[in-house]
Every structure is written in structure tokens, then in C-alpha cells.
PDB file of C-alpha atoms in Angstrom:
ATOM      1  CA  GLU F   1     125.881 -50.592  71.359  1.00 95.00           C
ATOM      2  CA  VAL F   2     122.515 -49.581  69.919  1.00 96.00           C
ATOM      3  CA  GLN F   3     120.666 -47.048  72.042  1.00 97.00           C
ATOM      4  CA  LEU F   4     117.469 -45.069  71.562  1.00 98.00           C
ATOM      5  CA  VAL F   5     116.669 -42.253  73.985  1.00 98.00           C
ATOM      6  CA  GLU F   6     113.365 -40.395  73.838  1.00 98.00           C
ATOM      7  CA  SER F   7     112.840 -36.885  75.167  1.00 97.00           C
ATOM      8  CA  GLY F   8     110.305 -34.081  74.950  1.00 97.00           C
ATOM      9  CA  GLY F   9     107.417 -35.618  76.836  1.00 97.00           C
ATOM     10  CA  GLY F  10     105.398 -33.711  79.384  1.00 97.00           C
ATOM     11  CA  LEU F  11     102.070 -32.210  80.317  1.00 98.00           C
ATOM     12  CA  VAL F  12     100.158 -30.350  77.594  1.00 98.00           C
ATOM     13  CA  GLN F  13      96.647 -28.966  77.411  1.00 97.00           C
ATOM     14  CA  PRO F  14      94.058 -30.388  75.008  1.00 98.00           C
ATOM     15  CA  GLY F  15      94.511 -28.824  71.591  1.00 98.00           C
ATOM     16  CA  GLY F  16      98.177 -28.155  72.258  1.00 98.00           C
ATOM     17  CA  SER F  17     101.335 -29.386  70.542  1.00 98.00           C
ATOM     18  CA  LEU F  18     104.438 -31.280  71.559  1.00 98.00           C
ATOM     19  CA  ARG F  19     107.473 -32.627  69.731  1.00 98.00           C
ATOM     20  CA  LEU F  20     109.098 -35.847  70.806  1.00 98.00           C
ATOM     21  CA  SER F  21     112.707 -36.624  69.941  1.00 98.00           C
ATOM     22  CA  CYS F  22     114.483 -39.958  69.777  1.00 98.00           C
ATOM     23  CA  ALA F  23     118.269 -39.769  69.765  1.00 98.00           C
ATOM     24  CA  ALA F  24     119.913 -42.807  68.228  1.00 97.00           C
ATOM     25  CA  SER F  25     123.436 -44.036  68.884  1.00 97.00           C
ATOM     26  CA  GLY F  26     125.377 -47.073  67.774  1.00 97.00           C
ATOM     27  CA  PHE F  27     123.886 -47.031  64.292  1.00 96.00           C
ATOM     28  CA  ALA F  28     122.943 -44.664  61.477  1.00 96.00           C
ATOM     29  CA  LEU F  29     119.255 -43.774  61.681  1.00 94.00           C
ATOM     30  CA  ASN F  30     118.949 -43.397  57.903  1.00 91.00           C
ATOM     31  CA  SER F  31     119.992 -47.028  57.405  1.00 94.00           C
ATOM     32  CA  TYR F  32     116.968 -48.454  59.215  1.00 95.00           C
ATOM     33  CA  ASP F  33     113.191 -48.248  59.249  1.00 96.00           C
ATOM     34  CA  MET F  34     111.941 -46.495  62.367  1.00 97.00           C
ATOM     35  CA  ASN F  35     108.655 -46.349  64.229  1.00 98.00           C
ATOM     36  CA  TRP F  36     106.728 -44.700  67.031  1.00 98.00           C
ATOM     37  CA  VAL F  37     104.606 -46.923  69.276  1.00 98.00           C
ATOM     38  CA  ARG F  38     102.514 -45.733  72.204  1.00 98.00           C
ATOM     39  CA  GLN F  39     100.952 -47.271  75.269  1.00 98.00           C
ATOM     40  CA  ALA F  40      98.136 -45.603  77.165  1.00 98.00           C
ATOM     41  CA  PRO F  41      98.159 -46.121  80.944  1.00 97.00           C
ATOM     42  CA  GLY F  42      97.217 -49.707  81.740  1.00 96.00           C
ATOM     43  CA  LYS F  43      96.585 -50.515  78.072  1.00 97.00           C
ATOM     44  CA  GLY F  44      98.283 -52.400  75.270  1.00 98.00           C
ATOM     45  CA  LEU F  45     100.720 -51.337  72.578  1.00 98.00           C
ATOM     46  CA  GLU F  46      99.510 -49.210  69.670  1.00 98.00           C
ATOM     47  CA  TRP F  47     101.583 -48.626  66.553  1.00 97.00           C
ATOM     48  CA  VAL F  48     101.586 -44.893  65.723  1.00 98.00           C
ATOM     49  CA  SER F  49     103.855 -44.140  62.767  1.00 98.00           C
ATOM     50  CA  TYR F  50     106.514 -45.565  60.458  1.00 97.00           C
ATOM     51  CA  ILE F  51     109.278 -44.036  58.320  1.00 97.00           C
ATOM     52  CA  SER F  52     111.348 -46.106  55.920  1.00 95.00           C
ATOM     53  CA  SER F  53     115.139 -46.048  55.860  1.00 94.00           C
ATOM     54  CA  SER F  54     115.030 -44.046  52.646  1.00 92.00           C
ATOM     55  CA  GLY F  55     112.459 -41.645  54.078  1.00 93.00           C
ATOM     56  CA  THR F  56     110.247 -42.170  51.050  1.00 94.00           C
ATOM     57  CA  MET F  57     107.563 -44.195  52.802  1.00 95.00           C
ATOM     58  CA  ILE F  58     105.676 -42.782  55.773  1.00 97.00           C
ATOM     59  CA  TYR F  59     102.550 -44.213  57.399  1.00 97.00           C
ATOM     60  CA  TYR F  60     100.339 -43.213  60.301  1.00 97.00           C
ATOM     61  CA  GLY F  61      97.748 -44.925  62.412  1.00 97.00           C
ATOM     62  CA  ASP F  62      94.166 -43.818  61.812  1.00 96.00           C
ATOM     63  CA  SER F  63      93.913 -42.305  65.301  1.00 97.00           C
ATOM     64  CA  VAL F  64      96.746 -39.816  64.654  1.00 98.00           C
ATOM     65  CA  LYS F  65      96.614 -39.273  60.893  1.00 97.00           C
ATOM     66  CA  GLY F  66      96.454 -35.572  60.030  1.00 97.00           C
ATOM     67  CA  ARG F  67      97.621 -34.531  63.506  1.00 98.00           C
ATOM     68  CA  PHE F  68     101.025 -36.197  63.936  1.00 98.00           C
ATOM     69  CA  THR F  69     104.097 -35.943  61.706  1.00 98.00           C
ATOM     70  CA  ILE F  70     107.123 -38.243  61.767  1.00 98.00           C
ATOM     71  CA  SER F  71     110.477 -36.949  60.578  1.00 97.00           C
ATOM     72  CA  ARG F  72     114.186 -37.438  61.082  1.00 96.00           C
ATOM     73  CA  ASP F  73     117.449 -35.489  60.985  1.00 95.00           C
ATOM     74  CA  SER F  74     120.346 -37.577  59.687  1.00 94.00           C
ATOM     75  CA  ALA F  75     122.923 -35.029  60.810  1.00 95.00           C
ATOM     76  CA  LYS F  76     121.659 -35.267  64.394  1.00 97.00           C
ATOM     77  CA  ASN F  77     120.870 -38.985  64.040  1.00 97.00           C
ATOM     78  CA  SER F  78     117.481 -38.286  65.570  1.00 97.00           C
ATOM     79  CA  LEU F  79     113.861 -39.235  64.940  1.00 98.00           C
ATOM     80  CA  TYR F  80     110.978 -36.904  65.746  1.00 98.00           C
ATOM     81  CA  LEU F  81     107.237 -36.997  66.261  1.00 98.00           C
ATOM     82  CA  GLN F  82     105.445 -33.672  65.977  1.00 98.00           C
ATOM     83  CA  MET F  83     102.096 -33.970  67.723  1.00 98.00           C
ATOM     84  CA  ASN F  84      99.429 -31.321  67.120  1.00 98.00           C
ATOM     85  CA  SER F  85      95.804 -30.948  68.184  1.00 98.00           C
ATOM     86  CA  LEU F  86      96.448 -33.233  71.128  1.00 98.00           C
ATOM     87  CA  ARG F  87      93.536 -34.972  72.823  1.00 98.00           C
ATOM     88  CA  ALA F  88      93.111 -36.646  76.199  1.00 98.00           C
ATOM     89  CA  GLU F  89      93.195 -40.021  74.455  1.00 98.00           C
ATOM     90  CA  ASP F  90      96.730 -39.297  73.210  1.00 98.00           C
ATOM     91  CA  THR F  91      97.966 -39.617  76.801  1.00 98.00           C
ATOM     92  CA  ALA F  92     100.489 -42.434  76.721  1.00 98.00           C
ATOM     93  CA  VAL F  93     104.084 -43.480  76.957  1.00 98.00           C
ATOM     94  CA  TYR F  94     105.600 -43.024  73.507  1.00 98.00           C
ATOM     95  CA  TYR F  95     108.382 -45.348  72.389  1.00 98.00           C
ATOM     96  CA  CYS F  96     110.619 -45.078  69.364  1.00 98.00           C
ATOM     97  CA  ALA F  97     111.561 -48.468  67.952  1.00 98.00           C
ATOM     98  CA  ARG F  98     113.899 -49.638  65.235  1.00 97.00           C
ATOM     99  CA  GLY F  99     112.592 -52.184  62.802  1.00 91.00           C
ATOM    100  CA  GLY F 100     110.580 -52.951  59.713  1.00 77.00           C
ATOM    101  CA  SER F 101     109.857 -56.307  58.162  1.00 81.00           C
ATOM    102  CA  TRP F 102     110.591 -58.829  60.882  1.00 90.00           C
ATOM    103  CA  ASN F 103     110.404 -57.211  64.290  1.00 91.00           C
ATOM    104  CA  TYR F 104     111.198 -54.127  66.302  1.00 96.00           C
ATOM    105  CA  GLY F 105     114.566 -55.187  67.633  1.00 94.00           C
ATOM    106  CA  TYR F 106     115.423 -52.096  69.664  1.00 97.00           C
ATOM    107  CA  TRP F 107     113.222 -49.808  71.726  1.00 98.00           C
ATOM    108  CA  GLY F 108     113.802 -46.626  73.684  1.00 98.00           C
ATOM    109  CA  GLN F 109     112.838 -46.295  77.335  1.00 97.00           C
ATOM    110  CA  GLY F 110     109.751 -44.254  76.474  1.00 98.00           C
ATOM    111  CA  ALA F 111     108.532 -40.682  77.003  1.00 98.00           C
ATOM    112  CA  LEU F 112     105.334 -39.921  78.894  1.00 98.00           C
ATOM    113  CA  VAL F 113     102.899 -37.515  77.260  1.00 98.00           C
ATOM    114  CA  THR F 114      99.984 -36.339  79.385  1.00 98.00           C
ATOM    115  CA  VAL F 115      97.192 -34.346  77.764  1.00 98.00           C
ATOM    116  CA  SER F 116      95.093 -32.676  80.419  1.00 97.00           C
ATOM    117  CA  SER F 117      93.747 -29.299  81.416  1.00 95.00           C
TER     118      SER F 117
ATOM    119  CA  ASP T   1      94.430 -52.501  58.897  1.00 89.00           C
ATOM    120  CA  ILE T   2      95.126 -56.078  59.876  1.00 95.00           C
ATOM    121  CA  GLN T   3      93.568 -56.920  63.244  1.00 97.00           C
ATOM    122  CA  MET T   4      95.426 -59.154  65.689  1.00 98.00           C
ATOM    123  CA  THR T   5      93.472 -61.065  68.344  1.00 97.00           C
ATOM    124  CA  GLN T   6      95.281 -62.653  71.267  1.00 98.00           C
ATOM    125  CA  SER T   7      93.902 -65.197  73.701  1.00 97.00           C
ATOM    126  CA  PRO T   8      93.670 -65.543  76.564  1.00 97.00           C
ATOM    127  CA  SER T   9      94.009 -61.988  77.858  1.00 98.00           C
ATOM    128  CA  PHE T  10      95.098 -63.331  81.250  1.00 98.00           C
ATOM    129  CA  LEU T  11      96.433 -66.607  82.498  1.00 97.00           C
ATOM    130  CA  SER T  12      97.692 -67.884  85.823  1.00 98.00           C
ATOM    131  CA  ALA T  13     100.008 -70.872  85.911  1.00 98.00           C
ATOM    132  CA  SER T  14     102.506 -72.561  88.191  1.00 98.00           C
ATOM    133  CA  VAL T  15     106.251 -72.733  87.876  1.00 98.00           C
ATOM    134  CA  GLY T  16     107.125 -75.590  85.544  1.00 98.00           C
ATOM    135  CA  ASP T  17     103.800 -75.486  83.659  1.00 98.00           C
ATOM    136  CA  ARG T  18     103.606 -75.432  79.877  1.00 98.00           C
ATOM    137  CA  VAL T  19     101.894 -72.238  78.736  1.00 98.00           C
ATOM    138  CA  THR T  20     100.455 -71.470  75.312  1.00 98.00           C
ATOM    139  CA  ILE T  21      99.252 -68.110  73.987  1.00 98.00           C
ATOM    140  CA  THR T  22      97.375 -67.821  70.698  1.00 98.00           C
ATOM    141  CA  CYS T  23      97.380 -64.957  68.216  1.00 98.00           C
ATOM    142  CA  ARG T  24      95.053 -64.769  65.212  1.00 98.00           C
ATOM    143  CA  ALA T  25      95.334 -62.374  62.277  1.00 98.00           C
ATOM    144  CA  SER T  26      92.290 -61.023  60.435  1.00 97.00           C
ATOM    145  CA  GLN T  27      93.969 -61.931  57.136  1.00 97.00           C
ATOM    146  CA  GLY T  28      96.930 -64.017  56.081  1.00 97.00           C
ATOM    147  CA  ILE T  29     100.303 -62.606  57.075  1.00 96.00           C
ATOM    148  CA  SER T  30     102.585 -65.495  56.055  1.00 96.00           C
ATOM    149  CA  ASP T  31     105.187 -65.658  58.840  1.00 96.00           C
ATOM    150  CA  TYR T  32     105.511 -61.907  59.441  1.00 96.00           C
ATOM    151  CA  LEU T  33     104.744 -62.325  63.121  1.00 97.00           C
ATOM    152  CA  ALA T  34     106.757 -61.222  66.138  1.00 98.00           C
ATOM    153  CA  TRP T  35     106.344 -61.761  69.879  1.00 98.00           C
ATOM    154  CA  TYR T  36     107.393 -59.416  72.682  1.00 98.00           C
ATOM    155  CA  GLN T  37     107.629 -59.610  76.447  1.00 98.00           C
ATOM    156  CA  GLN T  38     106.916 -56.536  78.533  1.00 98.00           C
ATOM    157  CA  LYS T  39     107.427 -56.137  82.267  1.00 98.00           C
ATOM    158  CA  PRO T  40     105.846 -53.271  84.257  1.00 96.00           C
ATOM    159  CA  GLY T  41     107.473 -49.918  83.644  1.00 96.00           C
ATOM    160  CA  LYS T  42     109.766 -51.275  80.936  1.00 97.00           C
ATOM    161  CA  ALA T  43     109.857 -51.175  77.155  1.00 98.00           C
ATOM    162  CA  PRO T  44     108.845 -54.336  75.296  1.00 98.00           C
ATOM    163  CA  GLU T  45     111.636 -56.777  74.567  1.00 98.00           C
ATOM    164  CA  PRO T  46     111.673 -58.898  71.410  1.00 97.00           C
ATOM    165  CA  LEU T  47     111.343 -62.653  71.875  1.00 98.00           C
ATOM    166  CA  ILE T  48     110.594 -64.176  68.486  1.00 97.00           C
ATOM    167  CA  TYR T  49     110.490 -62.997  64.879  1.00 97.00           C
ATOM    168  CA  ALA T  50     109.406 -64.627  61.632  1.00 97.00           C
ATOM    169  CA  ALA T  51     106.864 -66.564  63.736  1.00 97.00           C
ATOM    170  CA  SER T  52     109.343 -69.107  65.048  1.00 98.00           C
ATOM    171  CA  THR T  53     112.887 -67.663  65.147  1.00 97.00           C
ATOM    172  CA  LEU T  54     114.176 -66.992  68.637  1.00 97.00           C
ATOM    173  CA  GLN T  55     115.799 -63.600  69.193  1.00 95.00           C
ATOM    174  CA  SER T  56     119.427 -63.891  70.302  1.00 94.00           C
ATOM    175  CA  GLY T  57     119.716 -64.372  74.056  1.00 95.00           C
ATOM    176  CA  VAL T  58     116.125 -65.530  74.605  1.00 97.00           C
ATOM    177  CA  PRO T  59     115.877 -68.755  76.647  1.00 97.00           C
ATOM    178  CA  SER T  60     115.069 -71.894  74.666  1.00 97.00           C
ATOM    179  CA  ARG T  61     111.954 -72.564  76.766  1.00 98.00           C
ATOM    180  CA  PHE T  62     110.258 -69.973  74.546  1.00 98.00           C
ATOM    181  CA  SER T  63     109.090 -71.125  71.121  1.00 98.00           C
ATOM    182  CA  GLY T  64     106.777 -69.873  68.402  1.00 98.00           C
ATOM    183  CA  SER T  65     104.872 -71.549  65.625  1.00 98.00           C
ATOM    184  CA  GLY T  66     102.258 -70.889  62.988  1.00 98.00           C
ATOM    185  CA  SER T  67     101.772 -69.341  59.596  1.00 97.00           C
ATOM    186  CA  GLY T  68      99.015 -67.563  57.748  1.00 97.00           C
ATOM    187  CA  THR T  69      96.447 -66.483  60.313  1.00 98.00           C
ATOM    188  CA  GLU T  70      97.078 -68.552  63.440  1.00 98.00           C
ATOM    189  CA  PHE T  71     100.151 -68.426  65.660  1.00 98.00           C
ATOM    190  CA  THR T  72     101.206 -69.635  69.076  1.00 98.00           C
ATOM    191  CA  LEU T  73     103.797 -68.689  71.666  1.00 98.00           C
ATOM    192  CA  THR T  74     104.717 -71.510  74.011  1.00 98.00           C
ATOM    193  CA  ILE T  75     106.697 -71.411  77.233  1.00 98.00           C
ATOM    194  CA  SER T  76     107.690 -75.023  77.826  1.00 98.00           C
ATOM    195  CA  SER T  77     108.431 -74.701  81.541  1.00 98.00           C
ATOM    196  CA  LEU T  78     107.226 -71.489  83.151  1.00 98.00           C
ATOM    197  CA  GLN T  79     109.761 -69.694  85.353  1.00 98.00           C
ATOM    198  CA  PRO T  80     109.160 -66.941  87.929  1.00 97.00           C
ATOM    199  CA  GLU T  81     110.926 -64.377  85.725  1.00 97.00           C
ATOM    200  CA  ASP T  82     108.411 -65.066  82.930  1.00 98.00           C
ATOM    201  CA  SER T  83     105.732 -63.119  84.786  1.00 98.00           C
ATOM    202  CA  ALA T  84     104.967 -60.389  82.234  1.00 98.00           C
ATOM    203  CA  THR T  85     102.608 -59.318  79.483  1.00 98.00           C
ATOM    204  CA  TYR T  86     103.161 -60.829  76.045  1.00 98.00           C
ATOM    205  CA  TYR T  87     102.217 -59.202  72.750  1.00 98.00           C
ATOM    206  CA  CYS T  88     102.104 -60.458  69.203  1.00 98.00           C
ATOM    207  CA  GLN T  89     102.671 -58.093  66.267  1.00 98.00           C
ATOM    208  CA  GLN T  90     102.098 -58.514  62.556  1.00 97.00           C
ATOM    209  CA  LEU T  91     104.671 -56.987  60.200  1.00 96.00           C
ATOM    210  CA  ASN T  92     103.116 -58.101  56.931  1.00 93.00           C
ATOM    211  CA  SER T  93     102.216 -54.441  56.541  1.00 90.00           C
ATOM    212  CA  TYR T  94     104.354 -51.482  57.575  1.00 90.00           C
ATOM    213  CA  ARG T  95     101.209 -50.444  59.460  1.00 92.00           C
ATOM    214  CA  ALA T  96     102.289 -53.026  62.019  1.00 93.00           C
ATOM    215  CA  THR T  97      99.499 -53.806  64.472  1.00 95.00           C
ATOM    216  CA  PHE T  98      99.740 -55.471  67.863  1.00 97.00           C
ATOM    217  CA  GLY T  99      97.542 -57.958  69.628  1.00 98.00           C
ATOM    218  CA  GLY T 100      95.820 -56.884  72.810  1.00 98.00           C
ATOM    219  CA  GLY T 101      98.297 -58.653  75.088  1.00 98.00           C
ATOM    220  CA  THR T 102      98.302 -61.642  77.438  1.00 98.00           C
ATOM    221  CA  LYS T 103      99.207 -61.108  81.066  1.00 98.00           C
ATOM    222  CA  VAL T 104     100.929 -64.142  82.545  1.00 98.00           C
ATOM    223  CA  GLU T 105     100.817 -64.506  86.303  1.00 98.00           C
ATOM    224  CA  ILE T 106     102.725 -67.027  88.381  1.00 97.00           C
ATOM    225  CA  LYS T 107     100.510 -68.851  90.891  1.00 95.00           C
TER     226      LYS T 107
END
């Protein structure tokens, strides 16, 4: 059974850093494209970042480019999102999602990140 | 980035009604269009991919159509469990953008 479980969310002050993890089971992470998607409270879905199955293609949304870094560890079968220089507007539930060309077929349960002083 | 515009943003309909949601892309995306259903406090669940292909396990009352820049999601006979927010997503680019969402309420 495919499962994605996010962790690492929490409360952080503006300007701070946080690293989210997404532990995958039921499949090999390095065989699939992976993504981070976020949802601010009461708002819609916003695509954040993409990493290809090969790891050679990485993209970021304009709102996080230069501050966030996507990566993965094949040995741990985990996906990461390093978030630096956090702002209040980064407050959201962050989901990891598997998928590339056709849809995001599997999603984690989400991790809440709150940026506040 | 490709912009996705959904309409309406909210609709209220009765059980058994036929409901249609529209999604427009700012440029042609062929059929690289997916639909999701999201209920409060839950992750989105995939409904349709490739504009019109039903995800396994999704009830047949859901259907999708369109190509290029204009797409529709139709619920042929609205059920109480369909109360949710629906999102379209373009995957023509790996910078995959979402529409703003349509909240469907049961009258």
C-alpha cells in the first residue's frame, strides 16, 4: 500500500527555518516524480516544488524560489523540503504528493507550518 | 506560469441535481488536466486525470471533458457525500498550477 507521511511542521518565527520530511512506503521514491503542495488556512491549493524521478529536474514556485530547497534520500525513501527565511505568508498545511504528468495520485496527510512571532 | 481559472467559486445545489464546474487555462494544455475533491481537514483526492479519465474507484456520476483551454467537471446526480471543494490542476508543465477551487454545498 502506498503511503506518504509528512513530519517536521510546527511554529517558527519569521525569518526562521524548518525542514519538512515526507516518508514514503509501498514504493521507491526514486522511481517517481514528487511534489510539495501547500494550502494556507481557508485558501486554495498552491504548488510549491517538484523533483523528477531522476532528480535531475527541480522546479520551485515563484513565491518560494531562493528560500526553499527540495531534496530526497533514496536510502531513507524520504522527501524533504528545507524552508529558510520563512514569512507569515508561508503559514500553511504542506502536503507531499506523488505524481508528474497526469495527476498527483497519492498525497500525505499534511504538516502544518505556522510562521508567527 | 499557466494560470487556471475555475468558475463558479461556490455553488449550492440539491441532491439529484446535475452540477457543472468550469476550468479555463491561460494557454493550451492539451488534455493535461486533473480534478481533485477535497473535504475539510483532509488531503485532496484525485477524481479525474487526462481531462476525462476517471480515477479507479471514483463513482461514475463524475465525468470530465475538454481539451486545450476549456474543461468541465460534471456530477450527473449530486449526492450528499459530494459536498466538498473541487480543484482543477494543469500538468502540461511540471510547474503544475491549480485553479482557485469550487465549493459545492448541498441545499
